[in-house]
Amino acid sequence: MKLKPRLAVLIALVMLASAAVVVRANAPASAGEERYSATIRRTEYGIPHISAKDYGGLGFGYGYAFAQDNLCVLASWVVTLRGERSLHFGATAMSDDPVSPVTNFASDVYYKSVADSGVVRRLLARPAPVGPSGELRRLVDGYVAGYNRYLADTGVANLPDPTCRGKTWAGPITATDMWNNLLDLSRMVGSSQLKEAITGVAEPEPEAEGPVRRPAAGSNGWALGREATRDGHGMLLADPHFPWNGIRRFYQVQLTIPGVLDVSGGSLYGTPVVQIGHNASVAWTHTVSHAQRFTVYQLKLADRTSYLVDGHAEPLGRQEVEVALPDGTTAGHTLYTSRYGPVLATGHTDKVAYALADANVANLRAADEWLAMARAKNLTQLRAAQDTYQGMPFVHTLATDIGGTASFADTSIVPHVTDAKARRCAKPSPIFGLEAYVLDGSTSSCLWGKDRDAVVPGIFGPGNQPKLTRADYVANSNNTFWMTNPSEPLTGYQRVWGETRTELEPRPRVSLDMIAQRLSGADGLDAPGFTLATLQATAYGKRNYSFELMRSDLLKLCRTHPEPAASDGRRVNVREACRTLGDWDGRATLDGQGAILWREFFTRLRRPTRPGEPVFSPWRVPFDSAHPLTTPRGLKHDAPAVRQALADAVLFFQANHIALTLTPGQAQRYSSIPLPGCTEGEGCFDRVRMRGPLGTDGRYPEVDTGSSFMMAVELTPDGPRTRTILTYSLSANPASPHHTDQTVLFSRGQWVTERFTAAEIAADPHLRTTTVRG
């Protein structure tokens, strides 16, 4: 019995050796002088499996492989991090930030100010865990060397991606660029989404929406324990909803140092670690947390150049930033700082100003935390890794292990502001959208508190974090921690972590309902309990939960008001639309006739209102905190606003000669590939988001956010069994064969069978192996 796996490994090694290609451009005089060496094995869809004997070599192989697929994306982002976008692309064009885009000049001012602050230099001078570990430093240095080696081997003029071929801005990168990228990832839902408020370069956004851009990122995550799975194994579903363009895309990779590290999963562009993934015995994923990441402090000004703290004047810091322009000149910009952080360029009077205090302002710990999690052999070790580094910037962690235990924890970085302090120190907000946690900066009694178990001052330590361990399941779809498992609601935490006993959005509700139906067998897929196959099928169900909750009342509306009035007063015959919706099964499949009509109606029900105006709720039964899984529900079918919304939606279709049976496959696409799915607001689990509304041609702008790296994994004693799909595919290069190959699979509802072991990798008939040295 023991000879079979050994024989398989032997065969694998022989096959790998026979397929190997060695790349040694600009090689040193002798092998003994080589600093880095790695093997890159590519399986179906170009997925790289990188192995090396040490962290430097692993980083080298990763950087080289990533550059082969996505050099132009990282090269453009490096220009952003250096504050040089105005020089290369013009000051008024929009930046390449996929989450919080601003003008290039505003972007340059912000990133120049970060670089000039010296925060990265100071962190690199610190020992771990505050500063990077030796392993991470070697990984970063190797990644930079590998990226640069590929660029040198290929030459800018010969890059396969036309996006940056021959461009002056596509040059070598440095370790500083990598550290700045890791820092910016940590700041993504804090300082980096408030660039305009910090720099004051752009005009404030319209008051109805406010200046705070919530990230496009979202996510679903399930960790299933032994009581929820048919075979008693730990299982995990990862479904992060990150941007489909730019630097916040996921790259699928396996990273291996024999006997030290073997991890597979999704790694955000330009980072040398796996953020969402698994090893042989542990699997984990993340969802964006509702916890607060920053506070705003109201400064009591002593004069134009100082502010008061405990009655003593402290000078405002002054930072002069110079941005290079295309014509060879520079433009200067002045920023001000305080003990709390940057002074916002809004809300100033002759008496007060406001400063931003970001809990992630100096967080490089996240990458070390992910690296340590990847080495964990069980949940105890995974939790120890998180307790050591305390670097999760803005996400929950859901994990399971081979023993079949499911774990949830919000280990993210949260400013230490108790409810009592928030009430005592509260001040009015200078900006619509920043109402939460504006504190009095004139007294040190309103400074963030301290926990003894916190790795840095000012944040909550592990002992105060929301956590739950179960044998059945934990789940999150960007709801707060409260309903992680309805059988054991989490309460009693400070409000800075998020609200409890509040209404769940439709997506978290459908997520919990999907689990409940699978555990009872009510979904019709199979006998109760999860298998890998039923986990995949459940995740791809395409249920539209808002339609399910409102369907019966919608049909009542159709019977009683077949010709409602539109907003312009015209009567609209909605009978055909009602037949279409009545025949629809409520699933946003490629051929779901009625899915787009429902979306257009439901969107009109939920149109935003201006500040001060009452918000119209279309729900017939309002939310009841005693029944969070079944309320709100129903549709106010007799409400004039509901009838008008249906009439307006149908009128739009009629006026533009769009078929009422328009399907997702006809209306929504990515790189010309039709896509299934529906939107966040509708209550769709694996959601999509487009860049704008439905056009008069019956098409939405291209999908730009949604399910990104989906992973279903079962941890068995014989090794992990995993299915994945990278929805937008591995390469951003439009000329690459791996630009949309997985997108086609996603469109068809298919998955990729992951190859994790050496034997599984070697068995791929499309295997390509390259050895890189430098």
PDB file of N, CA, C and O in Angstrom, residues 306-359:
ATOM      1  N   SER A 306      -1.250  76.307  14.800  1.00  0.00           N
ATOM      2  CA  SER A 306      -1.160  75.400  15.936  1.00  0.00           C
ATOM      3  C   SER A 306      -2.553  75.066  16.462  1.00  0.00           C
ATOM      4  O   SER A 306      -3.537  75.739  16.156  1.00  0.00           O
ATOM      5  N   TYR A 307      -2.606  74.009  17.262  1.00  0.00           N
ATOM      6  CA  TYR A 307      -3.856  73.557  17.850  1.00  0.00           C
ATOM      7  C   TYR A 307      -3.597  73.197  19.308  1.00  0.00           C
ATOM      8  O   TYR A 307      -2.440  73.012  19.734  1.00  0.00           O
ATOM      9  N   LEU A 308      -4.666  73.071  20.070  1.00  0.00           N
ATOM     10  CA  LEU A 308      -4.549  72.879  21.510  1.00  0.00           C
ATOM     11  C   LEU A 308      -4.831  71.433  21.902  1.00  0.00           C
ATOM     12  O   LEU A 308      -5.797  70.819  21.429  1.00  0.00           O
ATOM     13  N   VAL A 309      -3.993  70.895  22.775  1.00  0.00           N
ATOM     14  CA  VAL A 309      -4.229  69.605  23.408  1.00  0.00           C
ATOM     15  C   VAL A 309      -3.977  69.784  24.899  1.00  0.00           C
ATOM     16  O   VAL A 309      -2.868  70.171  25.299  1.00  0.00           O
ATOM     17  N   ASP A 310      -4.981  69.545  25.696  1.00  0.00           N
ATOM     18  CA  ASP A 310      -4.897  69.744  27.149  1.00  0.00           C
ATOM     19  C   ASP A 310      -4.435  71.151  27.487  1.00  0.00           C
ATOM     20  O   ASP A 310      -3.672  71.381  28.435  1.00  0.00           O
ATOM     21  N   GLY A 311      -4.878  72.136  26.695  1.00  0.00           N
ATOM     22  CA  GLY A 311      -4.580  73.535  26.946  1.00  0.00           C
ATOM     23  C   GLY A 311      -3.230  73.995  26.442  1.00  0.00           C
ATOM     24  O   GLY A 311      -2.911  75.190  26.538  1.00  0.00           O
ATOM     25  N   HIS A 312      -2.414  73.097  25.891  1.00  0.00           N
ATOM     26  CA  HIS A 312      -1.090  73.473  25.380  1.00  0.00           C
ATOM     27  C   HIS A 312      -1.099  73.475  23.854  1.00  0.00           C
ATOM     28  O   HIS A 312      -1.658  72.582  23.213  1.00  0.00           O
ATOM     29  N   ALA A 313      -0.456  74.460  23.273  1.00  0.00           N
ATOM     30  CA  ALA A 313      -0.416  74.589  21.817  1.00  0.00           C
ATOM     31  C   ALA A 313       0.596  73.614  21.219  1.00  0.00           C
ATOM     32  O   ALA A 313       1.714  73.479  21.722  1.00  0.00           O
ATOM     33  N   GLU A 314       0.199  72.928  20.180  1.00  0.00           N
ATOM     34  CA  GLU A 314       1.098  72.063  19.412  1.00  0.00           C
ATOM     35  C   GLU A 314       1.115  72.559  17.971  1.00  0.00           C
ATOM     36  O   GLU A 314       0.061  72.840  17.398  1.00  0.00           O
ATOM     37  N   PRO A 315       2.284  72.669  17.367  1.00  0.00           N
ATOM     38  CA  PRO A 315       2.334  73.199  16.000  1.00  0.00           C
ATOM     39  C   PRO A 315       1.807  72.192  14.982  1.00  0.00           C
ATOM     40  O   PRO A 315       2.017  70.986  15.113  1.00  0.00           O
ATOM     41  N   LEU A 316       1.124  72.704  13.983  1.00  0.00           N
ATOM     42  CA  LEU A 316       0.749  71.872  12.854  1.00  0.00           C
ATOM     43  C   LEU A 316       1.992  71.582  12.011  1.00  0.00           C
ATOM     44  O   LEU A 316       2.804  72.477  11.765  1.00  0.00           O
ATOM     45  N   GLY A 317       2.128  70.342  11.606  1.00  0.00           N
ATOM     46  CA  GLY A 317       3.209  70.016  10.688  1.00  0.00           C
ATOM     47  C   GLY A 317       2.870  70.502   9.294  1.00  0.00           C
ATOM     48  O   GLY A 317       1.708  70.583   8.904  1.00  0.00           O
ATOM     49  N   ARG A 318       3.891  70.811   8.532  1.00  0.00           N
ATOM     50  CA  ARG A 318       3.705  71.308   7.161  1.00  0.00           C
ATOM     51  C   ARG A 318       4.517  70.440   6.212  1.00  0.00           C
ATOM     52  O   ARG A 318       5.712  70.235   6.423  1.00  0.00           O
ATOM     53  N   GLN A 319       3.866  69.928   5.191  1.00  0.00           N
ATOM     54  CA  GLN A 319       4.537  69.052   4.236  1.00  0.00           C
ATOM     55  C   GLN A 319       4.370  69.631   2.837  1.00  0.00           C
ATOM     56  O   GLN A 319       3.253  69.780   2.335  1.00  0.00           O
ATOM     57  N   GLU A 320       5.471  69.945   2.209  1.00  0.00           N
ATOM     58  CA  GLU A 320       5.464  70.470   0.847  1.00  0.00           C
ATOM     59  C   GLU A 320       5.704  69.323  -0.122  1.00  0.00           C
ATOM     60  O   GLU A 320       6.704  68.610  -0.028  1.00  0.00           O
ATOM     61  N   VAL A 321       4.786  69.165  -1.047  1.00  0.00           N
ATOM     62  CA  VAL A 321       4.870  68.067  -2.009  1.00  0.00           C
ATOM     63  C   VAL A 321       5.055  68.647  -3.407  1.00  0.00           C
ATOM     64  O   VAL A 321       4.338  69.581  -3.796  1.00  0.00           O
ATOM     65  N   GLU A 322       6.004  68.095  -4.167  1.00  0.00           N
ATOM     66  CA  GLU A 322       6.259  68.517  -5.538  1.00  0.00           C
ATOM     67  C   GLU A 322       5.879  67.381  -6.486  1.00  0.00           C
ATOM     68  O   GLU A 322       6.352  66.255  -6.337  1.00  0.00           O
ATOM     69  N   VAL A 323       5.037  67.695  -7.460  1.00  0.00           N
ATOM     70  CA  VAL A 323       4.598  66.704  -8.438  1.00  0.00           C
ATOM     71  C   VAL A 323       5.110  67.099  -9.816  1.00  0.00           C
ATOM     72  O   VAL A 323       4.900  68.232 -10.267  1.00  0.00           O
ATOM     73  N   ALA A 324       5.797  66.173 -10.475  1.00  0.00           N
ATOM     74  CA  ALA A 324       6.330  66.426 -11.815  1.00  0.00           C
ATOM     75  C   ALA A 324       5.223  66.358 -12.850  1.00  0.00           C
ATOM     76  O   ALA A 324       4.347  65.490 -12.795  1.00  0.00           O
ATOM     77  N   LEU A 325       5.268  67.287 -13.820  1.00  0.00           N
ATOM     78  CA  LEU A 325       4.262  67.367 -14.874  1.00  0.00           C
ATOM     79  C   LEU A 325       4.876  67.027 -16.227  1.00  0.00           C
ATOM     80  O   LEU A 325       6.106  67.069 -16.392  1.00  0.00           O
ATOM     81  N   PRO A 326       4.061  66.696 -17.230  1.00  0.00           N
ATOM     82  CA  PRO A 326       4.596  66.267 -18.522  1.00  0.00           C
ATOM     83  C   PRO A 326       5.441  67.310 -19.243  1.00  0.00           C
ATOM     84  O   PRO A 326       6.321  66.959 -20.047  1.00  0.00           O
ATOM     85  N   ASP A 327       5.199  68.598 -18.988  1.00  0.00           N
ATOM     86  CA  ASP A 327       5.944  69.641 -19.697  1.00  0.00           C
ATOM     87  C   ASP A 327       7.293  69.946 -19.067  1.00  0.00           C
ATOM     88  O   ASP A 327       7.970  70.900 -19.465  1.00  0.00           O
ATOM     89  N   GLY A 328       7.689  69.163 -18.076  1.00  0.00           N
ATOM     90  CA  GLY A 328       8.983  69.368 -17.439  1.00  0.00           C
ATOM     91  C   GLY A 328       8.941  70.259 -16.221  1.00  0.00           C
ATOM     92  O   GLY A 328       9.960  70.404 -15.531  1.00  0.00           O
ATOM     93  N   THR A 329       7.792  70.843 -15.932  1.00  0.00           N
ATOM     94  CA  THR A 329       7.665  71.688 -14.736  1.00  0.00           C
ATOM     95  C   THR A 329       7.158  70.842 -13.569  1.00  0.00           C
ATOM     96  O   THR A 329       6.832  69.664 -13.718  1.00  0.00           O
ATOM     97  N   THR A 330       7.068  71.453 -12.415  1.00  0.00           N
ATOM     98  CA  THR A 330       6.499  70.792 -11.242  1.00  0.00           C
ATOM     99  C   THR A 330       5.393  71.656 -10.662  1.00  0.00           C
ATOM    100  O   THR A 330       5.358  72.870 -10.873  1.00  0.00           O
ATOM    101  N   ALA A 331       4.508  71.018  -9.942  1.00  0.00           N
ATOM    102  CA  ALA A 331       3.431  71.725  -9.250  1.00  0.00           C
ATOM    103  C   ALA A 331       3.539  71.408  -7.767  1.00  0.00           C
ATOM    104  O   ALA A 331       3.638  70.236  -7.382  1.00  0.00           O
ATOM    105  N   GLY A 332       3.539  72.431  -6.953  1.00  0.00           N
ATOM    106  CA  GLY A 332       3.651  72.243  -5.515  1.00  0.00           C
ATOM    107  C   GLY A 332       2.291  72.168  -4.844  1.00  0.00           C
ATOM    108  O   GLY A 332       1.307  72.724  -5.338  1.00  0.00           O
ATOM    109  N   HIS A 333       2.264  71.487  -3.729  1.00  0.00           N
ATOM    110  CA  HIS A 333       1.036  71.387  -2.948  1.00  0.00           C
ATOM    111  C   HIS A 333       1.412  71.241  -1.483  1.00  0.00           C
ATOM    112  O   HIS A 333       2.353  70.511  -1.151  1.00  0.00           O
ATOM    113  N   THR A 334       0.690  71.928  -0.624  1.00  0.00           N
ATOM    114  CA  THR A 334       0.994  71.927   0.801  1.00  0.00           C
ATOM    115  C   THR A 334      -0.040  71.112   1.565  1.00  0.00           C
ATOM    116  O   THR A 334      -1.246  71.291   1.384  1.00  0.00           O
ATOM    117  N   LEU A 335       0.458  70.213   2.398  1.00  0.00           N
ATOM    118  CA  LEU A 335      -0.392  69.424   3.291  1.00  0.00           C
ATOM    119  C   LEU A 335      -0.008  69.742   4.728  1.00  0.00           C
ATOM    120  O   LEU A 335       1.133  70.144   5.003  1.00  0.00           O
ATOM    121  N   TYR A 336      -0.956  69.527   5.648  1.00  0.00           N
ATOM    122  CA  TYR A 336      -0.694  69.774   7.065  1.00  0.00           C
ATOM    123  C   TYR A 336      -0.928  68.494   7.857  1.00  0.00           C
ATOM    124  O   TYR A 336      -1.768  67.659   7.497  1.00  0.00           O
ATOM    125  N   THR A 337      -0.168  68.344   8.909  1.00  0.00           N
ATOM    126  CA  THR A 337      -0.266  67.144   9.729  1.00  0.00           C
ATOM    127  C   THR A 337      -0.418  67.518  11.202  1.00  0.00           C
ATOM    128  O   THR A 337      -0.147  68.651  11.599  1.00  0.00           O
ATOM    129  N   SER A 338      -0.835  66.528  11.973  1.00  0.00           N
ATOM    130  CA  SER A 338      -1.013  66.702  13.410  1.00  0.00           C
ATOM    131  C   SER A 338      -0.519  65.451  14.112  1.00  0.00           C
ATOM    132  O   SER A 338      -0.112  64.476  13.460  1.00  0.00           O
ATOM    133  N   ARG A 339      -0.578  65.439  15.425  1.00  0.00           N
ATOM    134  CA  ARG A 339      -0.185  64.236  16.180  1.00  0.00           C
ATOM    135  C   ARG A 339      -1.076  63.049  15.842  1.00  0.00           C
ATOM    136  O   ARG A 339      -0.673  61.897  16.012  1.00  0.00           O
ATOM    137  N   TYR A 340      -2.287  63.325  15.338  1.00  0.00           N
ATOM    138  CA  TYR A 340      -3.226  62.249  15.028  1.00  0.00           C
ATOM    139  C   TYR A 340      -3.036  61.692  13.616  1.00  0.00           C
ATOM    140  O   TYR A 340      -3.361  60.538  13.350  1.00  0.00           O
ATOM    141  N   GLY A 341      -2.540  62.538  12.727  1.00  0.00           N
ATOM    142  CA  GLY A 341      -2.407  62.153  11.333  1.00  0.00           C
ATOM    143  C   GLY A 341      -2.632  63.364  10.449  1.00  0.00           C
ATOM    144  O   GLY A 341      -2.622  64.512  10.916  1.00  0.00           O
ATOM    145  N   PRO A 342      -2.864  63.148   9.143  1.00  0.00           N
ATOM    146  CA  PRO A 342      -3.018  64.277   8.227  1.00  0.00           C
ATOM    147  C   PRO A 342      -4.247  65.116   8.554  1.00  0.00           C
ATOM    148  O   PRO A 342      -5.296  64.591   8.931  1.00  0.00           O
ATOM    149  N   VAL A 343      -4.091  66.421   8.402  1.00  0.00           N
ATOM    150  CA  VAL A 343      -5.211  67.340   8.595  1.00  0.00           C
ATOM    151  C   VAL A 343      -6.027  67.354   7.309  1.00  0.00           C
ATOM    152  O   VAL A 343      -5.489  67.567   6.211  1.00  0.00           O
ATOM    153  N   LEU A 344      -7.317  67.118   7.426  1.00  0.00           N
ATOM    154  CA  LEU A 344      -8.174  67.072   6.251  1.00  0.00           C
ATOM    155  C   LEU A 344      -8.314  68.462   5.644  1.00  0.00           C
ATOM    156  O   LEU A 344      -8.315  69.476   6.347  1.00  0.00           O
ATOM    157  N   ALA A 345      -8.449  68.476   4.325  1.00  0.00           N
ATOM    158  CA  ALA A 345      -8.553  69.745   3.610  1.00  0.00           C
ATOM    159  C   ALA A 345      -9.995  70.209   3.525  1.00  0.00           C
ATOM    160  O   ALA A 345     -10.363  70.941   2.612  1.00  0.00           O
ATOM    161  N   THR A 346     -10.809  69.815   4.467  1.00  0.00           N
ATOM    162  CA  THR A 346     -12.206  70.216   4.492  1.00  0.00           C
ATOM    163  C   THR A 346     -12.618  70.413   5.940  1.00  0.00           C
ATOM    164  O   THR A 346     -11.998  69.879   6.860  1.00  0.00           O
ATOM    165  N   GLY A 347     -13.661  71.186   6.167  1.00  0.00           N
ATOM    166  CA  GLY A 347     -14.172  71.406   7.508  1.00  0.00           C
ATOM    167  C   GLY A 347     -13.466  72.501   8.281  1.00  0.00           C
ATOM    168  O   GLY A 347     -13.802  72.757   9.439  1.00  0.00           O
ATOM    169  N   HIS A 348     -12.485  73.183   7.670  1.00  0.00           N
ATOM    170  CA  HIS A 348     -11.741  74.231   8.369  1.00  0.00           C
ATOM    171  C   HIS A 348     -12.618  75.438   8.671  1.00  0.00           C
ATOM    172  O   HIS A 348     -13.431  75.866   7.857  1.00  0.00           O
ATOM    173  N   THR A 349     -12.448  75.968   9.863  1.00  0.00           N
ATOM    174  CA  THR A 349     -12.946  77.302  10.198  1.00  0.00           C
ATOM    175  C   THR A 349     -11.795  78.023  10.895  1.00  0.00           C
ATOM    176  O   THR A 349     -10.689  77.481  10.997  1.00  0.00           O
ATOM    177  N   ASP A 350     -12.049  79.195  11.391  1.00  0.00           N
ATOM    178  CA  ASP A 350     -10.992  79.870  12.140  1.00  0.00           C
ATOM    179  C   ASP A 350     -10.842  79.299  13.544  1.00  0.00           C
ATOM    180  O   ASP A 350      -9.908  79.663  14.280  1.00  0.00           O
ATOM    181  N   LYS A 351     -11.733  78.351  13.907  1.00  0.00           N
ATOM    182  CA  LYS A 351     -11.687  77.787  15.252  1.00  0.00           C
ATOM    183  C   LYS A 351     -11.323  76.302  15.267  1.00  0.00           C
ATOM    184  O   LYS A 351     -10.745  75.816  16.237  1.00  0.00           O
ATOM    185  N   VAL A 352     -11.703  75.546  14.230  1.00  0.00           N
ATOM    186  CA  VAL A 352     -11.480  74.111  14.253  1.00  0.00           C
ATOM    187  C   VAL A 352     -10.933  73.623  12.914  1.00  0.00           C
ATOM    188  O   VAL A 352     -11.119  74.255  11.868  1.00  0.00           O
ATOM    189  N   ALA A 353     -10.262  72.479  12.984  1.00  0.00           N
ATOM    190  CA  ALA A 353      -9.865  71.711  11.815  1.00  0.00           C
ATOM    191  C   ALA A 353     -10.050  70.244  12.179  1.00  0.00           C
ATOM    192  O   ALA A 353     -10.361  69.911  13.336  1.00  0.00           O
ATOM    193  N   TYR A 354      -9.857  69.360  11.222  1.00  0.00           N
ATOM    194  CA  TYR A 354     -10.090  67.944  11.453  1.00  0.00           C
ATOM    195  C   TYR A 354      -8.908  67.125  10.942  1.00  0.00           C
ATOM    196  O   TYR A 354      -8.352  67.411   9.875  1.00  0.00           O
ATOM    197  N   ALA A 355      -8.539  66.116  11.706  1.00  0.00           N
ATOM    198  CA  ALA A 355      -7.402  65.262  11.351  1.00  0.00           C
ATOM    199  C   ALA A 355      -7.847  63.809  11.310  1.00  0.00           C
ATOM    200  O   ALA A 355      -8.715  63.383  12.076  1.00  0.00           O
ATOM    201  N   LEU A 356      -7.224  63.047  10.417  1.00  0.00           N
ATOM    202  CA  LEU A 356      -7.551  61.643  10.242  1.00  0.00           C
ATOM    203  C   LEU A 356      -6.558  60.773  10.998  1.00  0.00           C
ATOM    204  O   LEU A 356      -5.344  60.894  10.816  1.00  0.00           O
ATOM    205  N   ALA A 357      -7.077  59.875  11.826  1.00  0.00           N
ATOM    206  CA  ALA A 357      -6.243  58.893  12.531  1.00  0.00           C
ATOM    207  C   ALA A 357      -6.589  57.509  11.992  1.00  0.00           C
ATOM    208  O   ALA A 357      -7.676  56.985  12.260  1.00  0.00           O
ATOM    209  N   ASP A 358      -5.690  56.932  11.221  1.00  0.00           N
ATOM    210  CA  ASP A 358      -5.910  55.651  10.545  1.00  0.00           C
ATOM    211  C   ASP A 358      -5.176  54.561  11.308  1.00  0.00           C
ATOM    212  O   ASP A 358      -3.957  54.623  11.490  1.00  0.00           O
ATOM    213  N   ALA A 359      -5.912  53.537  11.751  1.00  0.00           N
ATOM    214  CA  ALA A 359      -5.297  52.457  12.525  1.00  0.00           C
ATOM    215  C   ALA A 359      -4.329  51.629  11.700  1.00  0.00           C
ATOM    216  O   ALA A 359      -3.471  50.931  12.250  1.00  0.00           O
TER     217      ALA A 359
END
